[in-house]
PDB file of C-alpha atoms in Angstrom:
ATOM      1  CA  MET A   1       0.178  -0.281   0.021  1.00 98.00           C
ATOM      2  CA  ILE A   2       1.114   3.611  -0.641  1.00 98.00           C
ATOM      3  CA  THR A   3       0.186   6.358   2.022  1.00 98.00           C
ATOM      4  CA  THR A   4      -0.025  10.151   1.507  1.00 98.00           C
ATOM      5  CA  VAL A   5      -0.001  12.192   4.420  1.00 98.00           C
ATOM      6  CA  THR A   6      -0.656  15.805   3.237  1.00 98.00           C
ATOM      7  CA  LEU A   7      -0.577  18.220   5.969  1.00 97.00           C
ATOM      8  CA  ASN A   8      -2.236  21.247   4.104  1.00 95.00           C
ATOM      9  CA  SER A   9      -5.374  19.947   3.224  1.00 96.00           C
ATOM     10  CA  ALA A  10      -7.314  21.872   0.095  1.00 96.00           C
ATOM     11  CA  ILE A  11     -10.468  22.028  -2.554  1.00 96.00           C
ATOM     12  CA  ASP A  12      -8.793  22.757  -5.160  1.00 94.00           C
ATOM     13  CA  LYS A  13     -10.882  25.318  -7.480  1.00 93.00           C
ATOM     14  CA  THR A  14     -10.954  26.477 -10.806  1.00 90.00           C
ATOM     15  CA  TYR A  15     -12.737  28.852 -12.385  1.00 92.00           C
ATOM     16  CA  TYR A  16     -12.781  29.383 -15.728  1.00 91.00           C
ATOM     17  CA  VAL A  17     -14.198  32.651 -17.268  1.00 93.00           C
ATOM     18  CA  GLY A  18     -14.500  34.416 -20.473  1.00 91.00           C
ATOM     19  CA  ARG A  19     -12.224  38.082 -19.529  1.00 89.00           C
ATOM     20  CA  PHE A  20     -10.979  38.080 -16.159  1.00 90.00           C
ATOM     21  CA  ASP A  21     -10.269  41.682 -15.329  1.00 90.00           C
ATOM     22  CA  LYS A  22     -10.004  43.428 -11.900  1.00 87.00           C
ATOM     23  CA  GLY A  23     -12.269  45.173 -10.484  1.00 90.00           C
ATOM     24  CA  ASN A  24     -15.279  43.418 -12.136  1.00 92.00           C
ATOM     25  CA  VAL A  25     -17.771  40.760 -11.716  1.00 93.00           C
ATOM     26  CA  HIS A  26     -17.722  38.137 -13.715  1.00 92.00           C
ATOM     27  CA  ARG A  27     -19.699  34.489 -14.482  1.00 92.00           C
ATOM     28  CA  VAL A  28     -17.722  32.069 -14.695  1.00 93.00           C
ATOM     29  CA  GLY A  29     -18.904  29.793 -17.905  1.00 89.00           C
ATOM     30  CA  ARG A  30     -17.440  26.264 -16.300  1.00 92.00           C
ATOM     31  CA  GLN A  31     -15.895  25.631 -12.576  1.00 93.00           C
ATOM     32  CA  ILE A  32     -14.088  22.089 -11.272  1.00 92.00           C
ATOM     33  CA  ALA A  33     -13.537  21.318  -7.571  1.00 94.00           C
ATOM     34  CA  GLU A  34     -11.432  18.884  -6.642  1.00 94.00           C
ATOM     35  CA  PRO A  35      -9.914  17.251  -3.615  1.00 96.00           C
ATOM     36  CA  GLY A  36      -6.810  19.383  -3.228  1.00 95.00           C
ATOM     37  CA  GLY A  37      -3.177  19.379  -1.627  1.00 95.00           C
ATOM     38  CA  LYS A  38       0.608  18.061  -2.680  1.00 96.00           C
ATOM     39  CA  GLY A  39      -0.275  14.438  -1.537  1.00 97.00           C
ATOM     40  CA  ASN A  40      -4.309  14.771  -2.641  1.00 98.00           C
ATOM     41  CA  ASN A  41      -2.769  14.188  -5.567  1.00 97.00           C
ATOM     42  CA  VAL A  42      -0.667  11.418  -5.276  1.00 98.00           C
ATOM     43  CA  ALA A  43      -2.850   9.670  -3.611  1.00 98.00           C
ATOM     44  CA  LYS A  44      -5.678  10.353  -6.662  1.00 98.00           C
ATOM     45  CA  VAL A  45      -2.430  10.266  -9.137  1.00 98.00           C
ATOM     46  CA  ALA A  46      -1.426   6.305  -7.897  1.00 98.00           C
ATOM     47  CA  ARG A  47      -4.811   5.702  -7.482  1.00 98.00           C
ATOM     48  CA  LEU A  48      -5.676   5.120 -11.194  1.00 98.00           C
ATOM     49  CA  LEU A  49      -2.003   3.816 -11.952  1.00 98.00           C
ATOM     50  CA  GLY A  50      -3.188   0.744  -9.435  1.00 97.00           C
ATOM     51  CA  ALA A  51      -1.935   0.982  -6.446  1.00 98.00           C
ATOM     52  CA  GLU A  52      -3.390   0.683  -2.786  1.00 98.00           C
ATOM     53  CA  VAL A  53      -4.084   3.781  -1.599  1.00 98.00           C
ATOM     54  CA  ALA A  54      -4.701   5.306   2.074  1.00 98.00           C
ATOM     55  CA  ALA A  55      -4.558   8.676   2.584  1.00 98.00           C
ATOM     56  CA  SER A  56      -3.549  11.584   6.286  1.00 98.00           C
ATOM     57  CA  GLY A  57      -2.685  14.570   6.906  1.00 98.00           C
ATOM     58  CA  PHE A  58      -5.213  17.006   8.443  1.00 97.00           C
ATOM     59  CA  ALA A  59      -8.785  18.164   7.406  1.00 97.00           C
ATOM     60  CA  ALA A  60     -11.178  20.214   8.800  1.00 97.00           C
ATOM     61  CA  GLY A  61     -15.180  21.210   8.515  1.00 96.00           C
ATOM     62  CA  ALA A  62     -17.382  21.553   5.993  1.00 97.00           C
ATOM     63  CA  ASN A  63     -14.155  21.755   3.350  1.00 97.00           C
ATOM     64  CA  GLY A  64     -12.750  18.750   5.440  1.00 97.00           C
ATOM     65  CA  ALA A  65     -15.252  16.610   5.342  1.00 97.00           C
ATOM     66  CA  PHE A  66     -15.594  17.011   0.659  1.00 97.00           C
ATOM     67  CA  ILE A  67     -11.846  16.398   1.130  1.00 98.00           C
ATOM     68  CA  GLU A  68     -12.919  13.633   2.838  1.00 98.00           C
ATOM     69  CA  GLU A  69     -15.977  11.877   0.672  1.00 98.00           C
ATOM     70  CA  ARG A  70     -13.632  13.005  -2.474  1.00 97.00           C
ATOM     71  CA  LEU A  71     -10.879  10.204  -2.026  1.00 98.00           C
ATOM     72  CA  VAL A  72     -13.182   8.020  -0.566  1.00 98.00           C
ATOM     73  CA  GLU A  73     -15.242   8.949  -3.756  1.00 97.00           C
ATOM     74  CA  ARG A  74     -11.880   7.657  -6.088  1.00 97.00           C
ATOM     75  CA  GLY A  75     -11.230   3.720  -3.784  1.00 98.00           C
ATOM     76  CA  ILE A  76      -8.957   6.110  -1.534  1.00 98.00           C
ATOM     77  CA  ARG A  77      -8.895   4.823   1.890  1.00 98.00           C
ATOM     78  CA  THR A  78      -8.691   8.054   4.430  1.00 98.00           C
ATOM     79  CA  ALA A  79      -7.231   8.070   8.551  1.00 98.00           C
ATOM     80  CA  PHE A  80      -7.430  12.409   8.587  1.00 98.00           C
ATOM     81  CA  VAL A  81      -7.313  14.065  12.335  1.00 97.00           C
ATOM     82  CA  GLN A  82      -9.365  16.057  12.223  1.00 96.00           C
ATOM     83  CA  ALA A  83      -8.306  19.503  12.764  1.00 95.00           C
ATOM     84  CA  GLN A  84     -10.409  22.853  14.922  1.00 94.00           C
ATOM     85  CA  GLY A  85     -11.352  25.388  12.119  1.00 94.00           C
ATOM     86  CA  GLU A  86     -11.559  25.329   7.741  1.00 95.00           C
ATOM     87  CA  SER A  87      -9.426  23.479   5.431  1.00 96.00           C
ATOM     88  CA  ARG A  88      -8.227  25.860   3.384  1.00 96.00           C
ATOM     89  CA  ILE A  89      -9.291  26.387  -0.367  1.00 96.00           C
ATOM     90  CA  CYS A  90      -6.887  27.627  -3.162  1.00 93.00           C
ATOM     91  CA  LEU A  91      -8.884  29.284  -5.558  1.00 92.00           C
ATOM     92  CA  ASN A  92      -7.728  29.238  -9.238  1.00 89.00           C
ATOM     93  CA  ILE A  93      -8.894  31.258 -12.210  1.00 91.00           C
ATOM     94  CA  ILE A  94      -7.936  31.533 -15.693  1.00 88.00           C
ATOM     95  CA  ASP A  95      -8.774  33.180 -18.527  1.00 90.00           C
ATOM     96  CA  GLU A  96     -10.091  31.928 -21.458  1.00 88.00           C
ATOM     97  CA  THR A  97      -9.056  34.440 -23.703  1.00 90.00           C
ATOM     98  CA  ASP A  98      -5.248  34.386 -22.983  1.00 88.00           C
ATOM     99  CA  GLY A  99      -5.119  30.994 -20.808  1.00 81.00           C
ATOM    100  CA  SER A 100      -3.723  33.041 -17.619  1.00 85.00           C
ATOM    101  CA  SER A 101      -4.277  31.744 -13.972  1.00 84.00           C
ATOM    102  CA  THR A 102      -4.015  33.789 -11.130  1.00 90.00           C
ATOM    103  CA  GLU A 103      -4.042  31.574  -7.919  1.00 89.00           C
ATOM    104  CA  LEU A 104      -6.153  32.830  -4.185  1.00 93.00           C
ATOM    105  CA  LEU A 105      -4.192  30.486  -1.950  1.00 91.00           C
ATOM    106  CA  GLU A 106      -6.576  30.532   2.144  1.00 93.00           C
ATOM    107  CA  GLN A 107      -4.122  29.276   4.745  1.00 91.00           C
ATOM    108  CA  GLY A 108      -5.290  26.870   6.606  1.00 91.00           C
ATOM    109  CA  PRO A 109      -6.241  25.579   9.900  1.00 93.00           C
ATOM    110  CA  VAL A 110      -3.828  25.624  13.148  1.00 94.00           C
ATOM    111  CA  ALA A 111      -3.007  22.773  13.448  1.00 95.00           C
ATOM    112  CA  THR A 112      -2.524  21.703  17.217  1.00 95.00           C
ATOM    113  CA  GLU A 113      -0.018  19.632  19.504  1.00 95.00           C
ATOM    114  CA  ALA A 114      -2.542  17.140  20.020  1.00 96.00           C
ATOM    115  CA  ASP A 115      -3.005  16.962  16.531  1.00 96.00           C
ATOM    116  CA  VAL A 116       0.212  16.497  15.922  1.00 96.00           C
ATOM    117  CA  ALA A 117       1.129  13.442  18.045  1.00 97.00           C
ATOM    118  CA  GLU A 118      -2.470  12.152  16.792  1.00 97.00           C
ATOM    119  CA  LEU A 119      -0.879  12.103  13.871  1.00 97.00           C
ATOM    120  CA  LYS A 120       2.314  10.277  13.782  1.00 96.00           C
ATOM    121  CA  ARG A 121      -0.114   7.785  16.290  1.00 96.00           C
ATOM    122  CA  THR A 122      -2.354   7.327  12.995  1.00 97.00           C
ATOM    123  CA  LEU A 123       0.722   7.143  10.818  1.00 97.00           C
ATOM    124  CA  HIS A 124       2.837   5.152  12.618  1.00 96.00           C
ATOM    125  CA  GLY A 125      -0.818   2.186  12.383  1.00 97.00           C
ATOM    126  CA  LEU A 126      -0.604   3.439   8.423  1.00 98.00           C
ATOM    127  CA  ALA A 127       2.940   2.725   7.752  1.00 98.00           C
ATOM    128  CA  SER A 128       2.843  -0.221   9.594  1.00 97.00           C
ATOM    129  CA  SER A 129       0.664  -1.678   6.570  1.00 97.00           C
ATOM    130  CA  SER A 130       2.518   0.580   3.854  1.00 98.00           C
ATOM    131  CA  SER A 131       5.560  -0.274   1.693  1.00 98.00           C
ATOM    132  CA  ILE A 132       6.411   3.981   0.781  1.00 98.00           C
ATOM    133  CA  VAL A 133       4.360   6.995   2.711  1.00 98.00           C
ATOM    134  CA  VAL A 134       4.843  10.379   1.120  1.00 98.00           C
ATOM    135  CA  LEU A 135       4.638  13.212   2.963  1.00 98.00           C
ATOM    136  CA  SER A 136       3.682  16.326   0.505  1.00 97.00           C
ATOM    137  CA  GLY A 137       3.284  19.942   0.238  1.00 95.00           C
ATOM    138  CA  SER A 138       3.747  23.120   2.702  1.00 92.00           C
ATOM    139  CA  LEU A 139       3.421  23.037   6.409  1.00 94.00           C
ATOM    140  CA  PRO A 140       0.006  24.157   7.922  1.00 93.00           C
ATOM    141  CA  GLN A 141       0.236  27.011  10.274  1.00 91.00           C
ATOM    142  CA  GLY A 142       1.200  26.330  14.634  1.00 91.00           C
ATOM    143  CA  VAL A 143       3.298  23.171  13.646  1.00 95.00           C
ATOM    144  CA  PRO A 144       7.562  23.034  13.885  1.00 95.00           C
ATOM    145  CA  VAL A 145       9.788  23.182  11.038  1.00 96.00           C
ATOM    146  CA  ALA A 146      11.008  19.812  11.579  1.00 96.00           C
ATOM    147  CA  LEU A 147       7.510  18.008  12.452  1.00 97.00           C
ATOM    148  CA  TYR A 148       8.861  16.103   8.723  1.00 98.00           C
ATOM    149  CA  ALA A 149      11.505  15.563   9.483  1.00 97.00           C
ATOM    150  CA  GLU A 150       9.513  13.497  13.442  1.00 97.00           C
ATOM    151  CA  LEU A 151       7.213  11.677  10.869  1.00 98.00           C
ATOM    152  CA  ILE A 152       9.896  10.603   8.371  1.00 98.00           C
ATOM    153  CA  GLU A 153      11.721   8.943  11.766  1.00 96.00           C
ATOM    154  CA  THR A 154       8.316   7.772  12.783  1.00 96.00           C
ATOM    155  CA  ILE A 155       8.003   5.894   9.350  1.00 97.00           C
ATOM    156  CA  ARG A 156      10.814   4.622   9.300  1.00 95.00           C
ATOM    157  CA  ALA A 157      10.598   2.916  12.228  1.00 95.00           C
ATOM    158  CA  ALA A 158       7.366   2.057  11.011  1.00 96.00           C
ATOM    159  CA  ASN A 159       9.882  -0.140   8.384  1.00 96.00           C
ATOM    160  CA  ALA A 160       8.150   1.339   5.842  1.00 98.00           C
ATOM    161  CA  LYS A 161      10.309   4.236   2.782  1.00 98.00           C
ATOM    162  CA  ALA A 162      10.233   7.858   4.111  1.00 98.00           C
ATOM    163  CA  TYR A 163       9.088  10.189   0.403  1.00 98.00           C
ATOM    164  CA  LEU A 164       9.658  14.173   0.194  1.00 98.00           C
ATOM    165  CA  ASP A 165       7.827  16.564  -1.377  1.00 97.00           C
ATOM    166  CA  THR A 166       7.990  19.927  -0.075  1.00 96.00           C
ATOM    167  CA  SER A 167      11.090  22.835   0.250  1.00 94.00           C
ATOM    168  CA  GLY A 168      11.753  25.916   2.233  1.00 94.00           C
ATOM    169  CA  ALA A 169      12.931  25.262   5.715  1.00 95.00           C
ATOM    170  CA  ALA A 170      10.351  22.255   5.833  1.00 96.00           C
ATOM    171  CA  LEU A 171      12.814  20.811   2.762  1.00 96.00           C
ATOM    172  CA  ALA A 172      16.306  21.734   4.705  1.00 95.00           C
ATOM    173  CA  ALA A 173      15.253  20.219   8.052  1.00 96.00           C
ATOM    174  CA  ALA A 174      13.334  16.837   6.516  1.00 96.00           C
ATOM    175  CA  LEU A 175      15.991  16.916   4.947  1.00 96.00           C
ATOM    176  CA  GLN A 176      19.243  15.329   7.911  1.00 94.00           C
ATOM    177  CA  ALA A 177      16.343  12.876   8.527  1.00 96.00           C
ATOM    178  CA  LYS A 178      17.220  11.684   5.324  1.00 96.00           C
ATOM    179  CA  PRO A 179      14.665  10.350   3.212  1.00 98.00           C
ATOM    180  CA  ASP A 180      14.254   7.829   0.800  1.00 97.00           C
ATOM    181  CA  PHE A 181      13.759   9.945  -1.298  1.00 98.00           C
ATOM    182  CA  VAL A 182      13.279  13.949  -2.454  1.00 98.00           C
ATOM    183  CA  LYS A 183      12.075  15.366  -5.167  1.00 97.00           C
ATOM    184  CA  PRO A 184      12.967  19.557  -4.949  1.00 96.00           C
ATOM    185  CA  ASN A 185      11.883  21.363  -8.620  1.00 93.00           C
ATOM    186  CA  GLU A 186      14.538  24.181  -9.910  1.00 92.00           C
ATOM    187  CA  GLN A 187      13.773  26.384  -8.065  1.00 92.00           C
ATOM    188  CA  GLU A 188      13.655  24.264  -4.784  1.00 94.00           C
ATOM    189  CA  LEU A 189      16.321  22.728  -5.498  1.00 91.00           C
ATOM    190  CA  ALA A 190      18.094  27.268  -6.391  1.00 91.00           C
ATOM    191  CA  ALA A 191      17.050  27.928  -2.518  1.00 93.00           C
ATOM    192  CA  TRP A 192      18.085  25.475  -0.343  1.00 90.00           C
ATOM    193  CA  LEU A 193      21.918  26.215  -2.224  1.00 87.00           C
ATOM    194  CA  GLY A 194      21.354  29.982  -2.014  1.00 87.00           C
ATOM    195  CA  ARG A 195      22.748  30.194  -5.199  1.00 87.00           C
ATOM    196  CA  GLU A 196      21.025  30.391  -8.834  1.00 87.00           C
ATOM    197  CA  LEU A 197      21.458  26.958 -10.287  1.00 87.00           C
ATOM    198  CA  ARG A 198      22.462  28.090 -14.539  1.00 86.00           C
ATOM    199  CA  SER A 199      23.000  24.523 -16.420  1.00 88.00           C
ATOM    200  CA  GLU A 200      21.897  21.383 -16.045  1.00 88.00           C
ATOM    201  CA  ASP A 201      24.716  20.888 -15.106  1.00 89.00           C
ATOM    202  CA  GLU A 202      24.928  22.568 -12.237  1.00 91.00           C
ATOM    203  CA  VAL A 203      21.380  21.029 -11.453  1.00 92.00           C
ATOM    204  CA  ALA A 204      23.352  17.467 -12.069  1.00 92.00           C
ATOM    205  CA  GLN A 205      25.621  18.953  -9.436  1.00 91.00           C
ATOM    206  CA  ALA A 206      23.796  19.826  -7.027  1.00 90.00           C
ATOM    207  CA  ALA A 207      21.676  17.381  -7.461  1.00 92.00           C
ATOM    208  CA  SER A 208      24.145  14.995  -6.874  1.00 93.00           C
ATOM    209  CA  SER A 209      24.794  16.240  -2.924  1.00 90.00           C
ATOM    210  CA  LEU A 210      21.778  15.459  -2.972  1.00 91.00           C
ATOM    211  CA  ALA A 211      22.468  12.653  -3.194  1.00 93.00           C
ATOM    212  CA  ASP A 212      25.949  12.267  -1.343  1.00 92.00           C
ATOM    213  CA  LEU A 213      23.243  13.404   2.169  1.00 92.00           C
ATOM    214  CA  GLY A 214      22.684  10.123   2.440  1.00 93.00           C
ATOM    215  CA  ILE A 215      19.135  10.433   0.700  1.00 96.00           C
ATOM    216  CA  GLY A 216      19.239   7.101  -2.392  1.00 95.00           C
ATOM    217  CA  THR A 217      16.529   8.523  -4.583  1.00 97.00           C
ATOM    218  CA  VAL A 218      16.922  12.182  -5.747  1.00 97.00           C
ATOM    219  CA  CYS A 219      14.737  13.890  -9.031  1.00 97.00           C
ATOM    220  CA  VAL A 220      14.802  17.452  -9.983  1.00 96.00           C
ATOM    221  CA  THR A 221      12.033  18.109 -12.432  1.00 96.00           C
ATOM    222  CA  LEU A 222      12.819  20.700 -14.586  1.00 94.00           C
ATOM    223  CA  GLY A 223       8.847  21.817 -16.184  1.00 90.00           C
ATOM    224  CA  GLY A 224       9.018  20.295 -19.996  1.00 90.00           C
ATOM    225  CA  ARG A 225      12.326  19.851 -19.239  1.00 94.00           C
ATOM    226  CA  GLY A 226      12.124  16.402 -18.034  1.00 94.00           C
ATOM    227  CA  ALA A 227      14.364  15.433 -14.651  1.00 97.00           C
ATOM    228  CA  ILE A 228      17.843  14.842 -14.190  1.00 97.00           C
ATOM    229  CA  ALA A 229      17.601  12.088 -11.249  1.00 97.00           C
ATOM    230  CA  PHE A 230      19.702  10.226  -8.860  1.00 96.00           C
ATOM    231  CA  LEU A 231      19.351   6.409  -8.183  1.00 96.00           C
ATOM    232  CA  ASP A 232      21.690   4.421  -5.432  1.00 89.00           C
ATOM    233  CA  GLY A 233      24.183   6.570  -7.095  1.00 88.00           C
ATOM    234  CA  LYS A 234      24.247   6.634 -10.394  1.00 94.00           C
ATOM    235  CA  GLY A 235      22.933   9.289 -12.726  1.00 96.00           C
ATOM    236  CA  TYR A 236      20.319   9.662 -15.496  1.00 97.00           C
ATOM    237  CA  ARG A 237      18.390  12.786 -17.732  1.00 97.00           C
ATOM    238  CA  VAL A 238      14.613  11.903 -18.274  1.00 97.00           C
ATOM    239  CA  LYS A 239      13.589  13.772 -21.754  1.00 97.00           C
ATOM    240  CA  PRO A 240       9.848  13.776 -21.348  1.00 96.00           C
ATOM    241  CA  PRO A 241       6.639  13.242 -24.254  1.00 95.00           C
ATOM    242  CA  LYS A 242       6.664  16.454 -27.005  1.00 92.00           C
ATOM    243  CA  ILE A 243       3.713  17.615 -25.471  1.00 92.00           C
ATOM    244  CA  GLU A 244       0.929  20.292 -26.404  1.00 88.00           C
ATOM    245  CA  ALA A 245       0.388  20.406 -21.916  1.00 86.00           C
ATOM    246  CA  VAL A 246      -3.316  21.377 -21.618  1.00 84.00           C
ATOM    247  CA  ASN A 247      -3.335  22.079 -17.623  1.00 82.00           C
ATOM    248  CA  THR A 248       0.743  22.176 -15.167  1.00 85.00           C
ATOM    249  CA  VAL A 249      -0.348  21.318 -12.013  1.00 86.00           C
ATOM    250  CA  GLY A 250      -0.418  17.976  -9.704  1.00 91.00           C
ATOM    251  CA  CYS A 251       2.166  17.394 -12.510  1.00 94.00           C
ATOM    252  CA  GLY A 252       4.691  17.066  -9.786  1.00 95.00           C
ATOM    253  CA  ASP A 253       2.071  15.096  -7.284  1.00 97.00           C
ATOM    254  CA  SER A 254       1.760  12.918 -10.669  1.00 97.00           C
ATOM    255  CA  PHE A 255       5.950  12.706 -11.198  1.00 98.00           C
ATOM    256  CA  VAL A 256       6.061  11.139  -7.671  1.00 98.00           C
ATOM    257  CA  ALA A 257       2.685   9.029  -7.319  1.00 98.00           C
ATOM    258  CA  GLY A 258       4.693   7.608 -10.931  1.00 98.00           C
ATOM    259  CA  MET A 259       7.774   6.819  -9.443  1.00 98.00           C
ATOM    260  CA  ALA A 260       5.969   5.071  -5.808  1.00 98.00           C
ATOM    261  CA  TYR A 261       3.976   3.140  -7.535  1.00 98.00           C
ATOM    262  CA  ALA A 262       6.645   2.250 -10.308  1.00 98.00           C
ATOM    263  CA  THR A 263       8.743   0.870  -7.686  1.00 98.00           C
ATOM    264  CA  GLU A 264       6.810  -0.650  -5.092  1.00 97.00           C
ATOM    265  CA  ARG A 265       5.842  -3.492  -8.315  1.00 97.00           C
ATOM    266  CA  GLY A 266       9.996  -4.058  -8.042  1.00 97.00           C
ATOM    267  CA  ALA A 267      10.430  -1.897 -11.460  1.00 97.00           C
ATOM    268  CA  SER A 268      13.749  -1.105 -12.264  1.00 97.00           C
ATOM    269  CA  PRO A 269      15.545   2.573 -11.527  1.00 97.00           C
ATOM    270  CA  GLU A 270      14.717   3.663 -15.861  1.00 97.00           C
ATOM    271  CA  GLY A 271      11.099   2.298 -15.435  1.00 97.00           C
ATOM    272  CA  ARG A 272      11.099   3.449 -12.658  1.00 98.00           C
ATOM    273  CA  LEU A 273      11.581   7.062 -14.231  1.00 98.00           C
ATOM    274  CA  ARG A 274       9.719   6.203 -17.419  1.00 98.00           C
ATOM    275  CA  ALA A 275       6.333   5.741 -15.262  1.00 98.00           C
ATOM    276  CA  ALA A 276       6.365   9.090 -12.917  1.00 98.00           C
ATOM    277  CA  ALA A 277       7.724  11.200 -16.286  1.00 98.00           C
ATOM    278  CA  ALA A 278       4.924   9.677 -18.946  1.00 98.00           C
ATOM    279  CA  ALA A 279       2.159  10.410 -15.023  1.00 98.00           C
ATOM    280  CA  ALA A 280       3.538  14.144 -15.198  1.00 97.00           C
ATOM    281  CA  ALA A 281       2.892  13.704 -18.936  1.00 97.00           C
ATOM    282  CA  ALA A 282      -1.241  12.767 -18.498  1.00 97.00           C
ATOM    283  CA  ASN A 283      -1.672  14.860 -15.892  1.00 96.00           C
ATOM    284  CA  ALA A 284      -0.423  17.779 -17.824  1.00 94.00           C
ATOM    285  CA  MET A 285      -3.130  16.847 -21.203  1.00 95.00           C
ATOM    286  CA  SER A 286      -6.242  16.862 -17.977  1.00 92.00           C
ATOM    287  CA  ASP A 287      -7.342  19.780 -16.844  1.00 86.00           C
ATOM    288  CA  ARG A 288      -7.571  18.661 -13.445  1.00 88.00           C
ATOM    289  CA  ALA A 289      -5.056  18.715 -11.155  1.00 88.00           C
ATOM    290  CA  GLY A 290      -3.983  14.578  -9.780  1.00 93.00           C
ATOM    291  CA  HIS A 291      -6.028  13.384 -12.884  1.00 94.00           C
ATOM    292  CA  LEU A 292      -5.031  11.243 -15.783  1.00 95.00           C
ATOM    293  CA  GLU A 293      -6.449   9.532 -18.354  1.00 96.00           C
ATOM    294  CA  LEU A 294      -4.191   5.652 -18.023  1.00 96.00           C
ATOM    295  CA  ARG A 295      -4.229   5.229 -21.790  1.00 96.00           C
ATOM    296  CA  ARG A 296      -1.821   8.443 -22.517  1.00 97.00           C
ATOM    297  CA  TYR A 297      -0.927   7.276 -19.672  1.00 98.00           C
ATOM    298  CA  GLU A 298       0.308   3.570 -20.487  1.00 97.00           C
ATOM    299  CA  GLU A 299       0.767   5.715 -24.634  1.00 96.00           C
ATOM    300  CA  TYR A 300       4.140   8.319 -22.581  1.00 97.00           C
ATOM    301  CA  LEU A 301       5.743   4.778 -21.106  1.00 96.00           C
ATOM    302  CA  ASN A 302       6.898   4.858 -24.979  1.00 93.00           C
ATOM    303  CA  GLU A 303       8.120   6.889 -25.865  1.00 97.00           C
ATOM    304  CA  VAL A 304      10.341   8.838 -22.118  1.00 97.00           C
ATOM    305  CA  GLU A 305      13.483   8.594 -23.413  1.00 97.00           C
ATOM    306  CA  VAL A 306      16.099   8.223 -19.939  1.00 97.00           C
ATOM    307  CA  THR A 307      20.183   8.490 -19.837  1.00 96.00           C
ATOM    308  CA  ALA A 308      22.471   7.395 -18.085  1.00 94.00           C
ATOM    309  CA  PHE A 309      25.179   9.825 -17.401  1.00 88.00           C
ATOM    310  CA  ARG A 310      28.176   7.964 -14.583  1.00 67.00           C
TER     311      ARG A 310
END
């Protein structure tokens, strides 16, 4: 089983308007509401690929109930800790005249010490029956910056692999616990290093330095250019299929889902990277984050190029 943890779950709402002008009233032509937050996107894609999936983290209020209900409808087991207040809404307004996106992101509820303690107990039980636990996204208000590091120790104590996808101070603190997998994007890696990365060779050097910390799998995603990865000390460049993306939101989460799914099934390093890149590309062809069509995913598997360079 693959377990995902989303500490700052959200309802992802997308509004499509004919033209978005600041200060005016707009009629919404079409809208989508999805259970969101990075870990929940991972859960949705892993389930679509065929994995058994459980989703955990914090959920609050009526919004939290919506998130859980929609995940359960997809065949995902839920085990969220109920926090006070309301889970956040993340609003994305798409201007259909030019395809531009305007995002409004709420902060979400404040988690208490008691909430964190309950989450650790819940996570230990889930990890004990999981092969992989994915920790994704931002930290909610009220929790220590080292929480991901603490959760990695909880996962390791239950003999599961810990996958991490976060950024900033949360990433820096969690690296001390040596997760089994990390997936920064190019900008997040540069922020961790404290300097600009001017070329893919510099990205590869920075990714190698992450692997040297004792992290078995490091994948740095480069958007439409693919990824640079180190798996068990060996470097790979990943070239994705050529597509005209419909939506790039959730592609990184889909990459993580593909990697976890293929790893659980014992795929080779090249097979894991192909699955990750194919899932990300298939997500990019959907108007919903954390969604793909299996037909497209299977088609893209044969179009991903993986080249070893060290």
